[in-house]
Amino acid sequence: MRLAALILAAGRSRRFGDGNKLLATLGGQPVVRRTVASVRGAGLQDIIAVTGPDGDAIAHVLADVPVRCVRCADDGDGLGYSIAAGTGALDVDIDGVMIVPADMPLLTAGSLRLLVSVFAAQGGRRIVHAADAAGAQRNPVIWPRAMIVQLTALHGSAGAKALIRDAVAVRIPDRELLDIDTEADFAEARQAIG
């Protein structure tokens, strides 16, 4: 089964304070690089980083990593545009795509491999998403090839959540599901990695 990954890295980090949260150093690496490392460790064949206003800086910190960077021209208008830009760059022969926000540096390759194995066990025909301890839908989400046309048509800030139906939830440790939006989130991530 051939899966691609979209690393959503086009946001403006408005709630983070000074600078882009994805470029902040966590455990000796920029946040975005830690997230990409986990995705690479899960064995995904094609990784696309969807970038926005800080695209050059993000491309620079990923320059020695086998990642394609795709610029989202409409990044200021919301997550839907980022997903559409990334899915529009996918190879036609993939079986599915894992969408991963770049601000989730505590994800492990092991948890991502678990999501991939569940997707494969479903024959690549059902949406598979991470879930927290309460069972709530969280990111990352793996989408079957049949959904890519709908993902490419997204726009605005809503993202793809409204498209999730007939999905399989996979429990991921809550610690790994932390996404960094604020400086307090960053401090929590720093404490978690020691």
mmCIF file with all atom_site columns, C-alpha atoms in Angstrom:
data_model
loop_
_atom_site.group_PDB
_atom_site.id
_atom_site.type_symbol
_atom_site.label_atom_id
_atom_site.label_alt_id
_atom_site.label_comp_id
_atom_site.label_asym_id
_atom_site.label_entity_id
_atom_site.label_seq_id
_atom_site.pdbx_PDB_ins_code
_atom_site.Cartn_x
_atom_site.Cartn_y
_atom_site.Cartn_z
_atom_site.occupancy
_atom_site.B_iso_or_equiv
_atom_site.pdbx_formal_charge
_atom_site.auth_seq_id
_atom_site.auth_comp_id
_atom_site.auth_asym_id
_atom_site.auth_atom_id
_atom_site.pdbx_PDB_model_num
ATOM 1   C CA . MET A 1 1   ? 0.000   0.000  0.000  1.00 0.00 ? 1   MET A CA 1
ATOM 2   C CA . ARG A 1 2   ? 1.426   3.357  -1.038 1.00 0.00 ? 2   ARG A CA 1
ATOM 3   C CA . LEU A 1 3   ? 0.676   6.262  1.292  1.00 0.00 ? 3   LEU A CA 1
ATOM 4   C CA . ALA A 1 4   ? 1.667   9.895  1.094  1.00 0.00 ? 4   ALA A CA 1
ATOM 5   C CA . ALA A 1 5   ? 1.721   12.459 3.896  1.00 0.00 ? 5   ALA A CA 1
ATOM 6   C CA . LEU A 1 6   ? 0.789   16.107 3.953  1.00 0.00 ? 6   LEU A CA 1
ATOM 7   C CA . ILE A 1 7   ? 2.515   18.107 6.665  1.00 0.00 ? 7   ILE A CA 1
ATOM 8   C CA . LEU A 1 8   ? 0.393   21.218 7.173  1.00 0.00 ? 8   LEU A CA 1
ATOM 9   C CA . ALA A 1 9   ? 2.877   24.025 7.789  1.00 0.00 ? 9   ALA A CA 1
ATOM 10  C CA . ALA A 1 10  ? 1.214   27.077 6.223  1.00 0.00 ? 10  ALA A CA 1
ATOM 11  C CA . GLY A 1 11  ? -0.234  28.724 9.332  1.00 0.00 ? 11  GLY A CA 1
ATOM 12  C CA . ARG A 1 12  ? 0.744   32.139 10.610 1.00 0.00 ? 12  ARG A CA 1
ATOM 13  C CA . SER A 1 13  ? 1.267   31.192 14.311 1.00 0.00 ? 13  SER A CA 1
ATOM 14  C CA . ARG A 1 14  ? -0.831  34.151 15.431 1.00 0.00 ? 14  ARG A CA 1
ATOM 15  C CA . ARG A 1 15  ? -1.450  32.756 18.932 1.00 0.00 ? 15  ARG A CA 1
ATOM 16  C CA . PHE A 1 16  ? 2.160   31.780 19.541 1.00 0.00 ? 16  PHE A CA 1
ATOM 17  C CA . GLY A 1 17  ? 3.676   35.199 20.103 1.00 0.00 ? 17  GLY A CA 1
ATOM 18  C CA . ASP A 1 18  ? 6.906   36.239 18.379 1.00 0.00 ? 18  ASP A CA 1
ATOM 19  C CA . GLY A 1 19  ? 8.097   34.053 15.537 1.00 0.00 ? 19  GLY A CA 1
ATOM 20  C CA . ASN A 1 20  ? 6.715   30.967 13.875 1.00 0.00 ? 20  ASN A CA 1
ATOM 21  C CA . LYS A 1 21  ? 6.040   28.075 16.268 1.00 0.00 ? 21  LYS A CA 1
ATOM 22  C CA . LEU A 1 22  ? 7.166   25.571 13.625 1.00 0.00 ? 22  LEU A CA 1
ATOM 23  C CA . LEU A 1 23  ? 10.647  27.085 13.614 1.00 0.00 ? 23  LEU A CA 1
ATOM 24  C CA . ALA A 1 24  ? 10.962  27.173 17.421 1.00 0.00 ? 24  ALA A CA 1
ATOM 25  C CA . THR A 1 25  ? 13.642  24.798 18.697 1.00 0.00 ? 25  THR A CA 1
ATOM 26  C CA . LEU A 1 26  ? 12.353  21.859 20.735 1.00 0.00 ? 26  LEU A CA 1
ATOM 27  C CA . GLY A 1 27  ? 14.808  19.230 21.907 1.00 0.00 ? 27  GLY A CA 1
ATOM 28  C CA . GLY A 1 28  ? 17.492  20.592 19.587 1.00 0.00 ? 28  GLY A CA 1
ATOM 29  C CA . GLN A 1 29  ? 15.328  20.638 16.438 1.00 0.00 ? 29  GLN A CA 1
ATOM 30  C CA . PRO A 1 30  ? 12.702  22.936 14.940 1.00 0.00 ? 30  PRO A CA 1
ATOM 31  C CA . VAL A 1 31  ? 9.173   21.739 15.728 1.00 0.00 ? 31  VAL A CA 1
ATOM 32  C CA . VAL A 1 32  ? 8.389   21.065 12.045 1.00 0.00 ? 32  VAL A CA 1
ATOM 33  C CA . ARG A 1 33  ? 11.497  18.931 11.660 1.00 0.00 ? 33  ARG A CA 1
ATOM 34  C CA . ARG A 1 34  ? 10.537  16.754 14.650 1.00 0.00 ? 34  ARG A CA 1
ATOM 35  C CA . THR A 1 35  ? 7.082   16.156 13.164 1.00 0.00 ? 35  THR A CA 1
ATOM 36  C CA . VAL A 1 36  ? 8.544   15.295 9.757  1.00 0.00 ? 36  VAL A CA 1
ATOM 37  C CA . ALA A 1 37  ? 11.022  12.881 11.377 1.00 0.00 ? 37  ALA A CA 1
ATOM 38  C CA . SER A 1 38  ? 8.173   10.903 12.940 1.00 0.00 ? 38  SER A CA 1
ATOM 39  C CA . VAL A 1 39  ? 6.309   10.766 9.636  1.00 0.00 ? 39  VAL A CA 1
ATOM 40  C CA . ARG A 1 40  ? 9.443   9.566  7.848  1.00 0.00 ? 40  ARG A CA 1
ATOM 41  C CA . GLY A 1 41  ? 9.943   6.947  10.551 1.00 0.00 ? 41  GLY A CA 1
ATOM 42  C CA . ALA A 1 42  ? 6.462   5.604  9.794  1.00 0.00 ? 42  ALA A CA 1
ATOM 43  C CA . GLY A 1 43  ? 7.620   4.676  6.282  1.00 0.00 ? 43  GLY A CA 1
ATOM 44  C CA . LEU A 1 44  ? 5.429   6.955  4.192  1.00 0.00 ? 44  LEU A CA 1
ATOM 45  C CA . GLN A 1 45  ? 6.712   7.104  0.642  1.00 0.00 ? 45  GLN A CA 1
ATOM 46  C CA . ASP A 1 46  ? 5.967   10.709 -0.358 1.00 0.00 ? 46  ASP A CA 1
ATOM 47  C CA . ILE A 1 47  ? 5.984   13.574 2.132  1.00 0.00 ? 47  ILE A CA 1
ATOM 48  C CA . ILE A 1 48  ? 4.738   17.019 1.159  1.00 0.00 ? 48  ILE A CA 1
ATOM 49  C CA . ALA A 1 49  ? 5.103   20.039 3.442  1.00 0.00 ? 49  ALA A CA 1
ATOM 50  C CA . VAL A 1 50  ? 2.445   22.626 2.636  1.00 0.00 ? 50  VAL A CA 1
ATOM 51  C CA . THR A 1 51  ? 3.922   26.017 3.492  1.00 0.00 ? 51  THR A CA 1
ATOM 52  C CA . GLY A 1 52  ? 2.756   29.603 3.637  1.00 0.00 ? 52  GLY A CA 1
ATOM 53  C CA . PRO A 1 53  ? 4.311   32.959 4.562  1.00 0.00 ? 53  PRO A CA 1
ATOM 54  C CA . ASP A 1 54  ? 7.364   31.376 6.217  1.00 0.00 ? 54  ASP A CA 1
ATOM 55  C CA . GLY A 1 55  ? 7.787   28.838 3.440  1.00 0.00 ? 55  GLY A CA 1
ATOM 56  C CA . ASP A 1 56  ? 11.394  29.732 2.671  1.00 0.00 ? 56  ASP A CA 1
ATOM 57  C CA . ALA A 1 57  ? 12.445  29.340 6.311  1.00 0.00 ? 57  ALA A CA 1
ATOM 58  C CA . ILE A 1 58  ? 10.586  26.027 6.647  1.00 0.00 ? 58  ILE A CA 1
ATOM 59  C CA . ALA A 1 59  ? 12.090  24.748 3.387  1.00 0.00 ? 59  ALA A CA 1
ATOM 60  C CA . HIS A 1 60  ? 15.517  25.737 4.729  1.00 0.00 ? 60  HIS A CA 1
ATOM 61  C CA . VAL A 1 61  ? 15.197  23.681 7.947  1.00 0.00 ? 61  VAL A CA 1
ATOM 62  C CA . LEU A 1 62  ? 13.968  20.718 5.872  1.00 0.00 ? 62  LEU A CA 1
ATOM 63  C CA . ALA A 1 63  ? 16.514  21.141 3.070  1.00 0.00 ? 63  ALA A CA 1
ATOM 64  C CA . ASP A 1 64  ? 18.384  17.905 3.820  1.00 0.00 ? 64  ASP A CA 1
ATOM 65  C CA . VAL A 1 65  ? 15.224  15.836 4.314  1.00 0.00 ? 65  VAL A CA 1
ATOM 66  C CA . PRO A 1 66  ? 13.391  14.090 1.437  1.00 0.00 ? 66  PRO A CA 1
ATOM 67  C CA . VAL A 1 67  ? 10.313  16.307 1.600  1.00 0.00 ? 67  VAL A CA 1
ATOM 68  C CA . ARG A 1 68  ? 8.611   18.208 -1.197 1.00 0.00 ? 68  ARG A CA 1
ATOM 69  C CA . CYS A 1 69  ? 7.537   21.728 -0.244 1.00 0.00 ? 69  CYS A CA 1
ATOM 70  C CA . VAL A 1 70  ? 4.371   23.090 -1.831 1.00 0.00 ? 70  VAL A CA 1
ATOM 71  C CA . ARG A 1 71  ? 3.438   26.721 -1.324 1.00 0.00 ? 71  ARG A CA 1
ATOM 72  C CA . CYS A 1 72  ? -0.193  27.510 -0.497 1.00 0.00 ? 72  CYS A CA 1
ATOM 73  C CA . ALA A 1 73  ? -1.067  30.778 -2.193 1.00 0.00 ? 73  ALA A CA 1
ATOM 74  C CA . ASP A 1 74  ? -4.240  31.150 -0.097 1.00 0.00 ? 74  ASP A CA 1
ATOM 75  C CA . ASP A 1 75  ? -2.729  30.309 3.308  1.00 0.00 ? 75  ASP A CA 1
ATOM 76  C CA . GLY A 1 76  ? -4.260  33.365 4.941  1.00 0.00 ? 76  GLY A CA 1
ATOM 77  C CA . ASP A 1 77  ? -7.736  32.124 4.136  1.00 0.00 ? 77  ASP A CA 1
ATOM 78  C CA . GLY A 1 78  ? -7.659  28.915 6.147  1.00 0.00 ? 78  GLY A CA 1
ATOM 79  C CA . LEU A 1 79  ? -6.827  25.294 6.575  1.00 0.00 ? 79  LEU A CA 1
ATOM 80  C CA . GLY A 1 80  ? -9.041  24.132 3.723  1.00 0.00 ? 80  GLY A CA 1
ATOM 81  C CA . TYR A 1 81  ? -6.827  25.906 1.190  1.00 0.00 ? 81  TYR A CA 1
ATOM 82  C CA . SER A 1 82  ? -3.727  24.268 2.657  1.00 0.00 ? 82  SER A CA 1
ATOM 83  C CA . ILE A 1 83  ? -5.242  20.805 2.383  1.00 0.00 ? 83  ILE A CA 1
ATOM 84  C CA . ALA A 1 84  ? -6.370  21.520 -1.175 1.00 0.00 ? 84  ALA A CA 1
ATOM 85  C CA . ALA A 1 85  ? -2.898  22.732 -2.176 1.00 0.00 ? 85  ALA A CA 1
ATOM 86  C CA . GLY A 1 86  ? -1.264  19.630 -0.727 1.00 0.00 ? 86  GLY A CA 1
ATOM 87  C CA . THR A 1 87  ? -3.681  17.102 -2.156 1.00 0.00 ? 87  THR A CA 1
ATOM 88  C CA . GLY A 1 88  ? -3.408  18.801 -5.534 1.00 0.00 ? 88  GLY A CA 1
ATOM 89  C CA . ALA A 1 89  ? 0.305   17.910 -5.538 1.00 0.00 ? 89  ALA A CA 1
ATOM 90  C CA . LEU A 1 90  ? -0.165  14.205 -4.754 1.00 0.00 ? 90  LEU A CA 1
ATOM 91  C CA . ASP A 1 91  ? 0.897   11.497 -7.154 1.00 0.00 ? 91  ASP A CA 1
ATOM 92  C CA . VAL A 1 92  ? -2.079  9.830  -8.833 1.00 0.00 ? 92  VAL A CA 1
ATOM 93  C CA . ASP A 1 93  ? -1.082  6.295  -7.849 1.00 0.00 ? 93  ASP A CA 1
ATOM 94  C CA . ILE A 1 94  ? -1.276  6.638  -4.070 1.00 0.00 ? 94  ILE A CA 1
ATOM 95  C CA . ASP A 1 95  ? -3.710  4.570  -2.013 1.00 0.00 ? 95  ASP A CA 1
ATOM 96  C CA . GLY A 1 96  ? -4.219  7.205  0.652  1.00 0.00 ? 96  GLY A CA 1
ATOM 97  C CA . VAL A 1 97  ? -2.866  10.305 2.326  1.00 0.00 ? 97  VAL A CA 1
ATOM 98  C CA . MET A 1 98  ? -2.088  10.985 5.977  1.00 0.00 ? 98  MET A CA 1
ATOM 99  C CA . ILE A 1 99  ? -2.719  14.606 6.925  1.00 0.00 ? 99  ILE A CA 1
ATOM 100 C CA . VAL A 1 100 ? -0.555  15.730 9.834  1.00 0.00 ? 100 VAL A CA 1
ATOM 101 C CA . PRO A 1 101 ? -0.465  19.228 11.336 1.00 0.00 ? 101 PRO A CA 1
ATOM 102 C CA . ALA A 1 102 ? 3.191   20.279 11.523 1.00 0.00 ? 102 ALA A CA 1
ATOM 103 C CA . ASP A 1 103 ? 2.751   21.510 15.100 1.00 0.00 ? 103 ASP A CA 1
ATOM 104 C CA . MET A 1 104 ? 2.498   17.988 16.613 1.00 0.00 ? 104 MET A CA 1
ATOM 105 C CA . PRO A 1 105 ? 6.150   17.293 17.523 1.00 0.00 ? 105 PRO A CA 1
ATOM 106 C CA . LEU A 1 106 ? 5.380   14.627 20.138 1.00 0.00 ? 106 LEU A CA 1
ATOM 107 C CA . LEU A 1 107 ? 3.863   12.177 17.652 1.00 0.00 ? 107 LEU A CA 1
ATOM 108 C CA . THR A 1 108 ? 5.915   9.004  17.420 1.00 0.00 ? 108 THR A CA 1
ATOM 109 C CA . ALA A 1 109 ? 6.671   6.930  14.364 1.00 0.00 ? 109 ALA A CA 1
ATOM 110 C CA . GLY A 1 110 ? 5.238   3.934  16.234 1.00 0.00 ? 110 GLY A CA 1
ATOM 111 C CA . SER A 1 111 ? 1.833   5.560  16.649 1.00 0.00 ? 111 SER A CA 1
ATOM 112 C CA . LEU A 1 112 ? 1.819   6.644  13.015 1.00 0.00 ? 112 LEU A CA 1
ATOM 113 C CA . ARG A 1 113 ? 2.721   3.088  11.937 1.00 0.00 ? 113 ARG A CA 1
ATOM 114 C CA . LEU A 1 114 ? -0.256  1.878  13.985 1.00 0.00 ? 114 LEU A CA 1
ATOM 115 C CA . LEU A 1 115 ? -2.571  4.228  12.064 1.00 0.00 ? 115 LEU A CA 1
ATOM 116 C CA . VAL A 1 116 ? -1.084  2.986  8.782  1.00 0.00 ? 116 VAL A CA 1
ATOM 117 C CA . SER A 1 117 ? -1.539  -0.671 9.755  1.00 0.00 ? 117 SER A CA 1
ATOM 118 C CA . VAL A 1 118 ? -5.205  -0.096 10.650 1.00 0.00 ? 118 VAL A CA 1
ATOM 119 C CA . PHE A 1 119 ? -5.722  1.716  7.333  1.00 0.00 ? 119 PHE A CA 1
ATOM 120 C CA . ALA A 1 120 ? -4.157  -1.227 5.489  1.00 0.00 ? 120 ALA A CA 1
ATOM 121 C CA . ALA A 1 121 ? -6.321  -3.693 7.443  1.00 0.00 ? 121 ALA A CA 1
ATOM 122 C CA . GLN A 1 122 ? -9.366  -1.764 6.192  1.00 0.00 ? 122 GLN A CA 1
ATOM 123 C CA . GLY A 1 123 ? -8.174  -2.305 2.622  1.00 0.00 ? 123 GLY A CA 1
ATOM 124 C CA . GLY A 1 124 ? -7.443  1.404  2.271  1.00 0.00 ? 124 GLY A CA 1
ATOM 125 C CA . ARG A 1 125 ? -11.155 2.097  1.910  1.00 0.00 ? 125 ARG A CA 1
ATOM 126 C CA . ARG A 1 126 ? -12.042 3.768  5.213  1.00 0.00 ? 126 ARG A CA 1
ATOM 127 C CA . ILE A 1 127 ? -10.883 6.947  6.911  1.00 0.00 ? 127 ILE A CA 1
ATOM 128 C CA . VAL A 1 128 ? -8.646  6.223  9.908  1.00 0.00 ? 128 VAL A CA 1
ATOM 129 C CA . HIS A 1 129 ? -8.005  8.859  12.542 1.00 0.00 ? 129 HIS A CA 1
ATOM 130 C CA . ALA A 1 130 ? -6.250  9.250  15.854 1.00 0.00 ? 130 ALA A CA 1
ATOM 131 C CA . ALA A 1 131 ? -8.444  9.423  18.939 1.00 0.00 ? 131 ALA A CA 1
ATOM 132 C CA . ASP A 1 132 ? -7.752  10.627 22.457 1.00 0.00 ? 132 ASP A CA 1
ATOM 133 C CA . ALA A 1 133 ? -8.512  8.777  25.698 1.00 0.00 ? 133 ALA A CA 1
ATOM 134 C CA . ALA A 1 134 ? -12.142 9.916  25.547 1.00 0.00 ? 134 ALA A CA 1
ATOM 135 C CA . GLY A 1 135 ? -12.489 8.637  21.983 1.00 0.00 ? 135 GLY A CA 1
ATOM 136 C CA . ALA A 1 136 ? -12.696 12.105 20.409 1.00 0.00 ? 136 ALA A CA 1
ATOM 137 C CA . GLN A 1 137 ? -11.440 12.487 16.843 1.00 0.00 ? 137 GLN A CA 1
ATOM 138 C CA . ARG A 1 138 ? -7.974  13.977 16.656 1.00 0.00 ? 138 ARG A CA 1
ATOM 139 C CA . ASN A 1 139 ? -5.207  14.344 14.096 1.00 0.00 ? 139 ASN A CA 1
ATOM 140 C CA . PRO A 1 140 ? -3.543  12.759 12.183 1.00 0.00 ? 140 PRO A CA 1
ATOM 141 C CA . VAL A 1 141 ? -6.134  11.399 9.754  1.00 0.00 ? 141 VAL A CA 1
ATOM 142 C CA . ILE A 1 142 ? -5.537  8.969  6.883  1.00 0.00 ? 142 ILE A CA 1
ATOM 143 C CA . TRP A 1 143 ? -7.818  9.480  3.915  1.00 0.00 ? 143 TRP A CA 1
ATOM 144 C CA . PRO A 1 144 ? -8.483  6.876  1.208  1.00 0.00 ? 144 PRO A CA 1
ATOM 145 C CA . ARG A 1 145 ? -7.770  7.718  -2.405 1.00 0.00 ? 145 ARG A CA 1
ATOM 146 C CA . ALA A 1 146 ? -11.527 7.941  -3.078 1.00 0.00 ? 146 ALA A CA 1
ATOM 147 C CA . MET A 1 147 ? -11.677 11.070 -0.854 1.00 0.00 ? 147 MET A CA 1
ATOM 148 C CA . ILE A 1 148 ? -8.852  13.013 -2.497 1.00 0.00 ? 148 ILE A CA 1
ATOM 149 C CA . VAL A 1 149 ? -11.123 14.807 -4.978 1.00 0.00 ? 149 VAL A CA 1
ATOM 150 C CA . GLN A 1 150 ? -13.178 16.155 -2.067 1.00 0.00 ? 150 GLN A CA 1
ATOM 151 C CA . LEU A 1 151 ? -10.044 17.193 -0.168 1.00 0.00 ? 151 LEU A CA 1
ATOM 152 C CA . THR A 1 152 ? -8.730  19.041 -3.221 1.00 0.00 ? 152 THR A CA 1
ATOM 153 C CA . ALA A 1 153 ? -11.965 21.041 -3.380 1.00 0.00 ? 153 ALA A CA 1
ATOM 154 C CA . LEU A 1 154 ? -11.703 22.360 0.195  1.00 0.00 ? 154 LEU A CA 1
ATOM 155 C CA . HIS A 1 155 ? -11.444 26.062 0.971  1.00 0.00 ? 155 HIS A CA 1
ATOM 156 C CA . GLY A 1 156 ? -11.845 28.317 3.983  1.00 0.00 ? 156 GLY A CA 1
ATOM 157 C CA . SER A 1 157 ? -10.909 27.628 7.587  1.00 0.00 ? 157 SER A CA 1
ATOM 158 C CA . ALA A 1 158 ? -13.004 24.547 8.353  1.00 0.00 ? 158 ALA A CA 1
ATOM 159 C CA . GLY A 1 159 ? -10.502 21.967 7.154  1.00 0.00 ? 159 GLY A CA 1
ATOM 160 C CA . ALA A 1 160 ? -11.709 18.448 6.388  1.00 0.00 ? 160 ALA A CA 1
ATOM 161 C CA . LYS A 1 161 ? -13.423 17.474 9.634  1.00 0.00 ? 161 LYS A CA 1
ATOM 162 C CA . ALA A 1 162 ? -16.914 17.692 8.108  1.00 0.00 ? 162 ALA A CA 1
ATOM 163 C CA . LEU A 1 163 ? -15.915 15.000 5.592  1.00 0.00 ? 163 LEU A CA 1
ATOM 164 C CA . ILE A 1 164 ? -15.132 12.393 8.241  1.00 0.00 ? 164 ILE A CA 1
ATOM 165 C CA . ARG A 1 165 ? -17.718 9.616  8.031  1.00 0.00 ? 165 ARG A CA 1
ATOM 166 C CA . ASP A 1 166 ? -17.548 5.846  8.457  1.00 0.00 ? 166 ASP A CA 1
ATOM 167 C CA . ALA A 1 167 ? -14.181 6.275  10.113 1.00 0.00 ? 167 ALA A CA 1
ATOM 168 C CA . VAL A 1 168 ? -12.072 4.003  12.267 1.00 0.00 ? 168 VAL A CA 1
ATOM 169 C CA . ALA A 1 169 ? -10.746 5.594  15.465 1.00 0.00 ? 169 ALA A CA 1
ATOM 170 C CA . VAL A 1 170 ? -7.338  4.526  16.746 1.00 0.00 ? 170 VAL A CA 1
ATOM 171 C CA . ARG A 1 171 ? -6.367  5.394  20.306 1.00 0.00 ? 171 ARG A CA 1
ATOM 172 C CA . ILE A 1 172 ? -3.089  7.321  20.456 1.00 0.00 ? 172 ILE A CA 1
ATOM 173 C CA . PRO A 1 173 ? -1.515  8.353  23.794 1.00 0.00 ? 173 PRO A CA 1
ATOM 174 C CA . ASP A 1 174 ? -2.825  11.797 24.724 1.00 0.00 ? 174 ASP A CA 1
ATOM 175 C CA . ARG A 1 175 ? 0.721   13.025 25.297 1.00 0.00 ? 175 ARG A CA 1
ATOM 176 C CA . GLU A 1 176 ? 1.454   12.609 21.572 1.00 0.00 ? 176 GLU A CA 1
ATOM 177 C CA . LEU A 1 177 ? -1.644  14.514 20.498 1.00 0.00 ? 177 LEU A CA 1
ATOM 178 C CA . LEU A 1 178 ? -0.468  17.856 21.837 1.00 0.00 ? 178 LEU A CA 1
ATOM 179 C CA . ASP A 1 179 ? -0.478  20.476 19.141 1.00 0.00 ? 179 ASP A CA 1
ATOM 180 C CA . ILE A 1 180 ? 1.430   23.664 19.742 1.00 0.00 ? 180 ILE A CA 1
ATOM 181 C CA . ASP A 1 181 ? -0.697  26.772 19.386 1.00 0.00 ? 181 ASP A CA 1
ATOM 182 C CA . THR A 1 182 ? 0.563   28.928 22.247 1.00 0.00 ? 182 THR A CA 1
ATOM 183 C CA . GLU A 1 183 ? 3.752   29.473 24.200 1.00 0.00 ? 183 GLU A CA 1
ATOM 184 C CA . ALA A 1 184 ? 2.133   27.505 27.064 1.00 0.00 ? 184 ALA A CA 1
ATOM 185 C CA . ASP A 1 185 ? 1.673   24.537 24.700 1.00 0.00 ? 185 ASP A CA 1
ATOM 186 C CA . PHE A 1 186 ? 5.321   24.843 23.691 1.00 0.00 ? 186 PHE A CA 1
ATOM 187 C CA . ALA A 1 187 ? 6.371   24.830 27.364 1.00 0.00 ? 187 ALA A CA 1
ATOM 188 C CA . GLU A 1 188 ? 4.277   21.686 27.897 1.00 0.00 ? 188 GLU A CA 1
ATOM 189 C CA . ALA A 1 189 ? 5.946   19.991 24.914 1.00 0.00 ? 189 ALA A CA 1
ATOM 190 C CA . ARG A 1 190 ? 9.381   20.972 26.202 1.00 0.00 ? 190 ARG A CA 1
ATOM 191 C CA . GLN A 1 191 ? 8.575   19.481 29.596 1.00 0.00 ? 191 GLN A CA 1
ATOM 192 C CA . ALA A 1 192 ? 7.238   16.293 27.972 1.00 0.00 ? 192 ALA A CA 1
ATOM 193 C CA . ILE A 1 193 ? 10.457  15.591 26.099 1.00 0.00 ? 193 ILE A CA 1
ATOM 194 C CA . GLY A 1 194 ? 12.597  16.423 29.123 1.00 0.00 ? 194 GLY A CA 1
#
